[in-house]
mmCIF file of C-alpha atoms and ligand atoms in Angstrom:
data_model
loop_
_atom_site.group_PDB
_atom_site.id
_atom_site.type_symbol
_atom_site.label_atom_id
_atom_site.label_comp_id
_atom_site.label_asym_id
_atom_site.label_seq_id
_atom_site.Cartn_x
_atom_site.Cartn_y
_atom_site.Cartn_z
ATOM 1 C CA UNK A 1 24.035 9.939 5.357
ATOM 2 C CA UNK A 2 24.150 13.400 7.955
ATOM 3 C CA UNK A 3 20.391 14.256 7.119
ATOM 4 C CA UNK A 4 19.474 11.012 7.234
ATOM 5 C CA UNK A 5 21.304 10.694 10.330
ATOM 6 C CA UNK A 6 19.649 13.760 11.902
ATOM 7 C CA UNK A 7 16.180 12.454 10.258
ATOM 8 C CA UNK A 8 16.013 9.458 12.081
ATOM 9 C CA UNK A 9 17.639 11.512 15.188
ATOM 10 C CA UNK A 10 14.327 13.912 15.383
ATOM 11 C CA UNK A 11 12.321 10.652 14.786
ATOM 12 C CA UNK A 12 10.648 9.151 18.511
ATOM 13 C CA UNK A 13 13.486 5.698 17.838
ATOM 14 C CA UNK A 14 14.932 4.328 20.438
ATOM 15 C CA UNK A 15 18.642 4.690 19.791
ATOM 16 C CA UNK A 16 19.245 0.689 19.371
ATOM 17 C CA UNK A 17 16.704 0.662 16.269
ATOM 18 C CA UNK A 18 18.345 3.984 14.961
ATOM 19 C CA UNK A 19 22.115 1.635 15.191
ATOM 20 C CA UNK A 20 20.727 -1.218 13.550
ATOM 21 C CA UNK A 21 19.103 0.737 11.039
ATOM 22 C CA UNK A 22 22.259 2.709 9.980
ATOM 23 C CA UNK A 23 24.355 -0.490 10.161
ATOM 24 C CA UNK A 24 21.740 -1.785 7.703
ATOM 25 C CA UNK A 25 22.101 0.555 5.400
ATOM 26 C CA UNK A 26 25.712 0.823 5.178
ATOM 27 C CA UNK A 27 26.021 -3.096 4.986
ATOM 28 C CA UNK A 28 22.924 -5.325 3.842
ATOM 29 C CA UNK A 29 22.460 -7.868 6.591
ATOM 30 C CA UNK A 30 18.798 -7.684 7.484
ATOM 31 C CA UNK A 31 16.308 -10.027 5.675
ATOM 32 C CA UNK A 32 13.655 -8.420 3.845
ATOM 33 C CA UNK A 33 11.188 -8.128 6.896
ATOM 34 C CA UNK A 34 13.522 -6.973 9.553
ATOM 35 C CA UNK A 35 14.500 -4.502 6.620
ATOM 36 C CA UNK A 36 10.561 -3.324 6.785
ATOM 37 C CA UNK A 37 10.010 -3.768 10.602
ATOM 38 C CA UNK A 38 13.139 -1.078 11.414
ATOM 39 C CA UNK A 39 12.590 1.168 8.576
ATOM 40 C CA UNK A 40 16.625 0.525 6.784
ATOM 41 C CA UNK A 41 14.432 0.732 3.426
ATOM 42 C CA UNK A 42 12.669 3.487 2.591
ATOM 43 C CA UNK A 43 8.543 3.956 2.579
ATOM 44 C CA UNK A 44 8.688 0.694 4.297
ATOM 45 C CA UNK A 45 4.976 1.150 4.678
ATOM 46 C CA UNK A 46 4.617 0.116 0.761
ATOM 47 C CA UNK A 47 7.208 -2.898 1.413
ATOM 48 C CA UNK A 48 4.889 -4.186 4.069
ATOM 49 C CA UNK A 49 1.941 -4.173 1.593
ATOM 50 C CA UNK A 50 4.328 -5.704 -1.513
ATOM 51 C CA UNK A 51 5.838 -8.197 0.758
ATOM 52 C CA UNK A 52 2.953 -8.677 2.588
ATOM 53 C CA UNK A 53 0.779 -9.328 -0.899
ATOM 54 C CA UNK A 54 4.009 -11.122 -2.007
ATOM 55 C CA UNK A 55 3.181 -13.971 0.940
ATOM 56 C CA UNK A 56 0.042 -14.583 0.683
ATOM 57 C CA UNK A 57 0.458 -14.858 -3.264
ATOM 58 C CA UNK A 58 3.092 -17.633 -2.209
ATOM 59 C CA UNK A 59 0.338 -19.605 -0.523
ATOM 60 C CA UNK A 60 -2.128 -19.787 -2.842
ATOM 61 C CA UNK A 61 0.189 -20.478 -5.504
ATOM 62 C CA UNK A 62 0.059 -17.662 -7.311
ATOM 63 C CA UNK A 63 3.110 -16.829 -9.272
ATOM 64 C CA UNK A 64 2.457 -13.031 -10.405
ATOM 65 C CA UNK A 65 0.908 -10.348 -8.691
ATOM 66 C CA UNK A 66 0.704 -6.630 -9.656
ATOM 67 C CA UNK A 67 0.988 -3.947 -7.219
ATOM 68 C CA UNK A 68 -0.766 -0.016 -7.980
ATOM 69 C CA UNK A 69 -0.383 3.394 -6.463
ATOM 70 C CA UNK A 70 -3.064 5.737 -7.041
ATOM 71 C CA UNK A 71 -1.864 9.145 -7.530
ATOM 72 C CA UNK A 72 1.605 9.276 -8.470
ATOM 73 C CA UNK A 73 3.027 12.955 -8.470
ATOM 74 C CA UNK A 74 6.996 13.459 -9.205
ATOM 75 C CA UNK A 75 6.935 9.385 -9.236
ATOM 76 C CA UNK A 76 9.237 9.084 -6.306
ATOM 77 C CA UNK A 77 6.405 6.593 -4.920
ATOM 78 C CA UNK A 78 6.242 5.134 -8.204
ATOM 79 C CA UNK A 79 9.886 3.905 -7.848
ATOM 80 C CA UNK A 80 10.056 3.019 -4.450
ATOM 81 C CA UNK A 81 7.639 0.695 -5.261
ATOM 82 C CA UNK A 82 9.237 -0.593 -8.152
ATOM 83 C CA UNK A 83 12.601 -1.092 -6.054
ATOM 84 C CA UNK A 84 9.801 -3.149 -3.434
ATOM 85 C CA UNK A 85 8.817 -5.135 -5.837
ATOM 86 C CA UNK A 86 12.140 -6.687 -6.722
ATOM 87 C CA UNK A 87 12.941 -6.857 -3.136
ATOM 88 C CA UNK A 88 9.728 -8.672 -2.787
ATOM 89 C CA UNK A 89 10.531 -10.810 -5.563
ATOM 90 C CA UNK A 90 14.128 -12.025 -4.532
ATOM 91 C CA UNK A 91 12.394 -13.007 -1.140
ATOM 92 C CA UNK A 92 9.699 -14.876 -1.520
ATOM 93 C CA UNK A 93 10.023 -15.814 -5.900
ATOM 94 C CA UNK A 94 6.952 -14.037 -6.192
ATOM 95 C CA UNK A 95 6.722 -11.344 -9.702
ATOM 96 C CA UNK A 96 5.495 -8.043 -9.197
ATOM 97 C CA UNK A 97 4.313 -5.558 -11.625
ATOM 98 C CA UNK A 98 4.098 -2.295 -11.371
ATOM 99 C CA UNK A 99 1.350 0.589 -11.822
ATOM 100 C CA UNK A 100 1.135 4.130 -11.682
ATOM 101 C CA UNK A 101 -2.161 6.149 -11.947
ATOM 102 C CA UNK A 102 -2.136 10.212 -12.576
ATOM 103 C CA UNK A 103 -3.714 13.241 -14.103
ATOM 104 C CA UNK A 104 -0.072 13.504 -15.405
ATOM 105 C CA UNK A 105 -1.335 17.425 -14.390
ATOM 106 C CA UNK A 106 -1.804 16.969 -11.246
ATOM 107 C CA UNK A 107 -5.300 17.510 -8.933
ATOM 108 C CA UNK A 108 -8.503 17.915 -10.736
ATOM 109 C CA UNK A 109 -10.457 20.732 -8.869
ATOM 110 C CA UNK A 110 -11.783 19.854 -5.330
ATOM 111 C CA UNK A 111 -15.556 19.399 -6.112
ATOM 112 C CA UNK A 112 -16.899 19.813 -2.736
ATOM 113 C CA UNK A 113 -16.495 20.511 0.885
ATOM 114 C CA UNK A 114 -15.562 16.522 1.051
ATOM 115 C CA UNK A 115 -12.529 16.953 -1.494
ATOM 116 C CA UNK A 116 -10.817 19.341 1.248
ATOM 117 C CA UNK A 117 -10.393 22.716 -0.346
ATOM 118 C CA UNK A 118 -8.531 24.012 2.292
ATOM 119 C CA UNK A 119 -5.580 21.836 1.578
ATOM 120 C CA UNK A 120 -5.969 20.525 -2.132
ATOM 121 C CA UNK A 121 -5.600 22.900 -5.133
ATOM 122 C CA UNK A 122 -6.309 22.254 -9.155
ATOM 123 C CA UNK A 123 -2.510 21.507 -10.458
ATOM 124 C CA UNK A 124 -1.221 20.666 -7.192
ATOM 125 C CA UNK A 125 1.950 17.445 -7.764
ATOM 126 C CA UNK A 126 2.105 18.108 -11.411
ATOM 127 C CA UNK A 127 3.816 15.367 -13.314
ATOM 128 C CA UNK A 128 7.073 15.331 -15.735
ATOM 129 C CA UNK A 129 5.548 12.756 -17.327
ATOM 130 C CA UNK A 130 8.726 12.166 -19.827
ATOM 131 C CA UNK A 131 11.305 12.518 -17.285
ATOM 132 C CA UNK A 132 9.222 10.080 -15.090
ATOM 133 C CA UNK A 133 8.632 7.595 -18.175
ATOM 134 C CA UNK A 134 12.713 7.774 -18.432
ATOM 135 C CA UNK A 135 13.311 6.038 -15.052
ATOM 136 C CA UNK A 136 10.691 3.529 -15.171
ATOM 137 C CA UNK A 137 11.818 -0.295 -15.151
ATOM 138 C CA UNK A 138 10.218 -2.086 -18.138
ATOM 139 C CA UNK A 139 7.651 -3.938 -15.699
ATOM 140 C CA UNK A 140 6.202 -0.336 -15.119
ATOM 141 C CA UNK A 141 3.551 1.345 -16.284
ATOM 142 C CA UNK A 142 2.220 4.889 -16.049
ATOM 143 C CA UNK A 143 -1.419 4.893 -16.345
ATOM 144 C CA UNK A 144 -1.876 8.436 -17.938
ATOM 145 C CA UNK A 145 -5.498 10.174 -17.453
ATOM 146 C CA UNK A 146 -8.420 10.844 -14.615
ATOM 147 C CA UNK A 147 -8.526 7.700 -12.810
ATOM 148 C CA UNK A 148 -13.211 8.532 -13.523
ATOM 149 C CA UNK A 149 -11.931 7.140 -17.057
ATOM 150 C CA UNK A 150 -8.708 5.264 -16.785
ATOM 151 C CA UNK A 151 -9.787 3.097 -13.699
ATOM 152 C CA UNK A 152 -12.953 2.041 -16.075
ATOM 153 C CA UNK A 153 -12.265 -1.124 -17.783
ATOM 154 C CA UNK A 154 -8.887 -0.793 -16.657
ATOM 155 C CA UNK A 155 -8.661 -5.046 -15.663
ATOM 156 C CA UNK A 156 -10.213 -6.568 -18.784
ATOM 157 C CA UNK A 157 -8.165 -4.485 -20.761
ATOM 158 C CA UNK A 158 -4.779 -4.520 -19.448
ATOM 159 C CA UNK A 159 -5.476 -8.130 -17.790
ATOM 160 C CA UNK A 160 -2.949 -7.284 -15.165
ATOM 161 C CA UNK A 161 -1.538 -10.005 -12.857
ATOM 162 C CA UNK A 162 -3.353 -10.592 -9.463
ATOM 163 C CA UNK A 163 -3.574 -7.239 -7.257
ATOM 164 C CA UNK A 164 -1.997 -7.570 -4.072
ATOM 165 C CA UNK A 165 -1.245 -4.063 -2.918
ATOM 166 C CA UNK A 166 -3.041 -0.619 -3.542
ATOM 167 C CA UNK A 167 -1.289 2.871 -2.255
ATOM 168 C CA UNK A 168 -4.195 5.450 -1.867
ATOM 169 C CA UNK A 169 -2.673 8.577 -2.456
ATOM 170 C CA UNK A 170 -4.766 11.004 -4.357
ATOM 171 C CA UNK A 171 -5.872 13.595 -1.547
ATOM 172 C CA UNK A 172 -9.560 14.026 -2.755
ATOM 173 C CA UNK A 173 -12.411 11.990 -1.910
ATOM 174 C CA UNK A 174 -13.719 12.488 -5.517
ATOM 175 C CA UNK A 175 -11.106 11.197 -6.908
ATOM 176 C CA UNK A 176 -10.851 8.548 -4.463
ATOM 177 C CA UNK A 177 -14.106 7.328 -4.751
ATOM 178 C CA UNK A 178 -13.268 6.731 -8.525
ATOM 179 C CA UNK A 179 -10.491 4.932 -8.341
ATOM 180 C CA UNK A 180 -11.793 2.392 -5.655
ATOM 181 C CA UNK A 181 -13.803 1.028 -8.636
ATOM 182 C CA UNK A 182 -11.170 -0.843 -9.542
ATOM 183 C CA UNK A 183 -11.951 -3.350 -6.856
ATOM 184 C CA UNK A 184 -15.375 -3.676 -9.124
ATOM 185 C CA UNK A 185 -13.289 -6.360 -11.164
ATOM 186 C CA UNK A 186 -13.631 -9.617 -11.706
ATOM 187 C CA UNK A 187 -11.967 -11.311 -8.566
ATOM 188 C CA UNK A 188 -9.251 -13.267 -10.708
ATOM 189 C CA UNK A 189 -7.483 -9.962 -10.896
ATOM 190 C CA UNK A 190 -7.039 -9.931 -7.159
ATOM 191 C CA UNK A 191 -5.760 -11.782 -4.536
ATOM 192 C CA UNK A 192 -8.343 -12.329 -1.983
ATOM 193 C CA UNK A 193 -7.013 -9.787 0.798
ATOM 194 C CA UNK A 194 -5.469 -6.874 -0.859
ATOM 195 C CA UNK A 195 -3.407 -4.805 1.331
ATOM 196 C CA UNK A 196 -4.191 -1.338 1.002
ATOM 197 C CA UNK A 197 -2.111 2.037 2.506
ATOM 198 C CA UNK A 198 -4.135 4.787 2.730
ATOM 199 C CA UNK A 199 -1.883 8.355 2.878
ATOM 200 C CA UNK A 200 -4.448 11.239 3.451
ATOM 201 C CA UNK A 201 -5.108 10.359 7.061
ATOM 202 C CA UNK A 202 -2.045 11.408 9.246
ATOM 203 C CA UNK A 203 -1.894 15.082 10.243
ATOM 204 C CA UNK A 204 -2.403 17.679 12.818
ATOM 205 C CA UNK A 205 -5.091 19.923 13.330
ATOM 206 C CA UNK A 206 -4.595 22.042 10.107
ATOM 207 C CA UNK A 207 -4.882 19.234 7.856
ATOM 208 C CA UNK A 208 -7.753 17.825 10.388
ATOM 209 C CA UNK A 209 -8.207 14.458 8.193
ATOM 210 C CA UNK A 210 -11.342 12.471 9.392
ATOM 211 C CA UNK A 211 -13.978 10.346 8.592
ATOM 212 C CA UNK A 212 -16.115 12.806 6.905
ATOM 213 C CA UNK A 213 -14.095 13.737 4.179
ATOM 214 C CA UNK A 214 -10.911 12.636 1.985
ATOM 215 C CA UNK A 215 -9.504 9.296 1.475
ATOM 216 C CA UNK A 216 -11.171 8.149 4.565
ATOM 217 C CA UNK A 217 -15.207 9.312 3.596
ATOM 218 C CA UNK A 218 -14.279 8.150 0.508
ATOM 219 C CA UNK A 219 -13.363 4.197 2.440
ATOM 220 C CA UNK A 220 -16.748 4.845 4.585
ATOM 221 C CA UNK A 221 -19.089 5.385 1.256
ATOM 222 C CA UNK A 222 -17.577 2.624 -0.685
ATOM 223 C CA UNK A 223 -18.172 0.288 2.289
ATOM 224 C CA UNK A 224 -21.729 1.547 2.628
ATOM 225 C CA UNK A 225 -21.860 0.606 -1.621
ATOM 226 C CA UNK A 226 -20.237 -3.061 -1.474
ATOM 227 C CA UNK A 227 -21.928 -5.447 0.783
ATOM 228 C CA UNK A 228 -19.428 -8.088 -0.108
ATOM 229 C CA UNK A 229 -16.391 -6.381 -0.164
ATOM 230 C CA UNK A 230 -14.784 -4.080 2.679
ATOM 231 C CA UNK A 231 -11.960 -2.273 3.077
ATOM 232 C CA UNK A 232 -10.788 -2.018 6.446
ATOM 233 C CA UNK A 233 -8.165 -0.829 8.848
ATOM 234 C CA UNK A 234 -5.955 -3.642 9.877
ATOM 235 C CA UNK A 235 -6.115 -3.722 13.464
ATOM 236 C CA UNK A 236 -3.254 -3.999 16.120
ATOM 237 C CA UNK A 237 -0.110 -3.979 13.749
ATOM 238 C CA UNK A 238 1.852 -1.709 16.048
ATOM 239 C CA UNK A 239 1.886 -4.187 18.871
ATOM 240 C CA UNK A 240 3.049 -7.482 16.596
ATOM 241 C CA UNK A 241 6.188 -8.414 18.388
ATOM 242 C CA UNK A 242 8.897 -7.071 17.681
ATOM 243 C CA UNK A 243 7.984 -4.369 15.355
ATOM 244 C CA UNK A 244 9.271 -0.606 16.563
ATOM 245 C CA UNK A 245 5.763 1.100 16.445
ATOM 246 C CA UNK A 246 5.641 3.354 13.299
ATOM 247 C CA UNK A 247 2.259 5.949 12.143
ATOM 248 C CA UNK A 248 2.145 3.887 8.989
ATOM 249 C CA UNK A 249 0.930 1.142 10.913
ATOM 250 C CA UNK A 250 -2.466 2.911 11.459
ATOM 251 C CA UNK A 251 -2.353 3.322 7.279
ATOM 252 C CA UNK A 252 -2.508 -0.128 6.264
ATOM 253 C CA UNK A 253 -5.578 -1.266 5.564
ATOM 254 C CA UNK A 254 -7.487 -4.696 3.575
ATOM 255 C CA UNK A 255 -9.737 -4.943 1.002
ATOM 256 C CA UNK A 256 -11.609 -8.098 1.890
ATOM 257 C CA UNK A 257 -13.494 -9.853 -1.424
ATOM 258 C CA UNK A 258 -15.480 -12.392 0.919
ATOM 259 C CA UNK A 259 -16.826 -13.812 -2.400
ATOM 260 C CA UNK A 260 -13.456 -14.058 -4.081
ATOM 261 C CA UNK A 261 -13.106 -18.329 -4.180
ATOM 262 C CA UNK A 262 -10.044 -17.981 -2.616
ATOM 263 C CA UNK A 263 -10.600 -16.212 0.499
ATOM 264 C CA UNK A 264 -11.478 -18.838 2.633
ATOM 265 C CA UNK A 265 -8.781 -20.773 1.827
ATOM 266 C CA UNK A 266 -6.340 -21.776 4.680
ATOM 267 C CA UNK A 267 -3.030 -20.176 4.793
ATOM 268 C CA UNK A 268 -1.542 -20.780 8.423
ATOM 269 C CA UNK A 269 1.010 -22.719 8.451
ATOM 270 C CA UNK A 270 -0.743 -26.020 10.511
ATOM 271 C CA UNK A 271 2.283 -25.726 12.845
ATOM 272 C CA UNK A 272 0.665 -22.690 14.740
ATOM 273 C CA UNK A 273 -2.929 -24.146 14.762
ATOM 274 C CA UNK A 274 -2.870 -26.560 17.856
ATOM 275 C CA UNK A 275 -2.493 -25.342 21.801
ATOM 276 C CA UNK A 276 -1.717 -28.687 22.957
ATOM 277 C CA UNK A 277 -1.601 -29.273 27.119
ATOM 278 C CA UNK A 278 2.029 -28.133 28.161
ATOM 279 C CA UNK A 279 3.365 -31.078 29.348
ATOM 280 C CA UNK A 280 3.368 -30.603 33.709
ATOM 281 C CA UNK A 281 5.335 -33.288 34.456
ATOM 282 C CA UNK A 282 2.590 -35.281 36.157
HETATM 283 C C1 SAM B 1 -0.013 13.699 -3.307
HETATM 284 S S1 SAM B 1 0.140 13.305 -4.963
HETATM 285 C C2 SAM B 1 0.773 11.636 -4.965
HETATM 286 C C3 SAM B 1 2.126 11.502 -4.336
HETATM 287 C C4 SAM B 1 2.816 10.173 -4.595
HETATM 288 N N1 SAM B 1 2.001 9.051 -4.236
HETATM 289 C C5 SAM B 1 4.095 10.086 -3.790
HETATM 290 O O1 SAM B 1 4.098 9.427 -2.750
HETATM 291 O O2 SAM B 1 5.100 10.668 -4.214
HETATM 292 C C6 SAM B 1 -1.507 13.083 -5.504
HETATM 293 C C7 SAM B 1 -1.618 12.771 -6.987
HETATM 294 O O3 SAM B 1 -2.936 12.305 -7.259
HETATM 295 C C8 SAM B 1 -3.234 12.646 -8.600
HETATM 296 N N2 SAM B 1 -4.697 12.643 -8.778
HETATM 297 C C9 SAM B 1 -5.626 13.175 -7.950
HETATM 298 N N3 SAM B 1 -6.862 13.006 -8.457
HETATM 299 C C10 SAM B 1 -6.706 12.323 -9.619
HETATM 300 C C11 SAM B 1 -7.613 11.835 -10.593
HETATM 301 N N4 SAM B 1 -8.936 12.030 -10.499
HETATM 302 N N5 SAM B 1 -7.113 11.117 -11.624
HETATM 303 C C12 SAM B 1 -5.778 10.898 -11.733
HETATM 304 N N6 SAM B 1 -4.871 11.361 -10.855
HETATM 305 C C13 SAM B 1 -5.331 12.080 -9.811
HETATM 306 C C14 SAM B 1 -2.627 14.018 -8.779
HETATM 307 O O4 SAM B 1 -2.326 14.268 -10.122
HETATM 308 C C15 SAM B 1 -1.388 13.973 -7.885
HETATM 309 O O5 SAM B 1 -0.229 13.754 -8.646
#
């Protein structure tokens, strides 16, 4: 409780968030969202995407969805997701399985200029793969291998519910660019609009993440690929009302199917689609 205390202390919160948040923790009051919005869970940014995946899986109907994080380390990430998931679940009734993809060895070698050297070595976030497969909840699963082979086929064999929520996390845009061929599927193994949270893009000049290489060149060449499907930043989320801005927000991204037959499909609730007159009296 003291280092998380001092955590959130160093953190740029004002003090009423950093209250409610601690309160929170201690006692449970929150719904799931407000749990999300002032960070009482941890890696809220993957609740957002699970709950967030969670909704719109409500709306069309869908009962199941799956979520994946791509490059899985320790498997700290791994659980926090699967401890979303059933927070997602008792909220909204929607199931959520589980994925993990690794090397189980950690980084390949960088292959290029593009798969930032200067930061990622060969062997870097090596796995304890037994100690990992130990903890894991029995709607888990730790997809073992380089995601250049394990991503291949990976839908039509495993036939894995609807996916609703990707975590890009595997530092090089090699390996990136790989694993985004998931979204290559057939669309009945995603939900329309899947929420994406890209990790290699927040530093300071040292790590100097940009466009041209990483995670993020890796986003920019699979967008120049795919003329039906994009993956983009969502825009604006640290100014929704009521949210305490948070650097995760720039992270969260979409992968938009436009061909996928539900993506046109209404999902407002009709309530908030009419800007009737106000009424002036007269
Ligand atoms: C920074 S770590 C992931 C951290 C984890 N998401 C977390 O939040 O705790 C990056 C991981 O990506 C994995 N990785 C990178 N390239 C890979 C590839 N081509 N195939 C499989 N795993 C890969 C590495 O093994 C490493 O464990």
């Amino acid at each position: 409780m003291l280092k998380e205390l001092v955590g959130a202390l160093a953190e740029p919160v004002p003090i009423r968030f950093l209250v409610l948040r601690l309160l929170d923790k201690g006692f449970g009051f929150l719904s799931y969202k407000d749990k999300i919005r002032y960070g009482s869970v941890d890696r809220p940014h993957y609740g957002y995407g699970v709950h967030q995946a969670a909704l719109l899986a409500r709306k069309l109907g869908v009962p199941r969805i799956s979520a994946i994080e791509l490059g899985v380390a320790g498997g700290e990430g791994l659980l926090a997701l699967e401890r979303h998931a059933e927070l997602a679940r008792r909220d909204t009734g929607v199931e959520v399985a589980t994925y993990g993809f690794d090397t189980g060895a950690g980084l390949p070698p960088p292959e290029d200029v593009r798969d930032v050297p200067y930061l990622f070595q060969a062997g870097d976030y090596a796995m304890d793969v037994d100690r990992l497969q130990r903890r894991l909840k029995k709607g888990s699963k730790l997809v073992l291998g380089n995601v250049a082979q394990t991503v291949e086929g990976f839908c039509e064999r495993e036939r894995p519910p609807p996916i609703g929520f990707v975590s890009l996390d595997l530092d090089l845009r090699s390996s990136t660019v790989a694993a985004l061929r998931v979204f290559e599927a057939d669309h009945r193994f995603f939900l329309p609009r899947v929420v994406c949270y890209v990790d290699d893009m927040v530093g300071g000049a040292d790590a100097a993440y940009n466009e041209f290489t990483g995670a993020l060149r890796a986003i920019h060449d699979f967008n120049e690929e795919h003329a039906r499907m994009k993956i983009a930043p969502v825009t604006g989320l640290r100014h929704i009302s009521k949210h305490l801005p948070q650097v995760w927000h720039e992270q969260i991204f979409v992968a938009h199917r436009f061909d996928h037959p539900d993506y046109g499909r209404p999902t407002e609730d009709p309530a908030n689609t009419q800007l009737p007159l106000r009424d002036d009296g007269s």
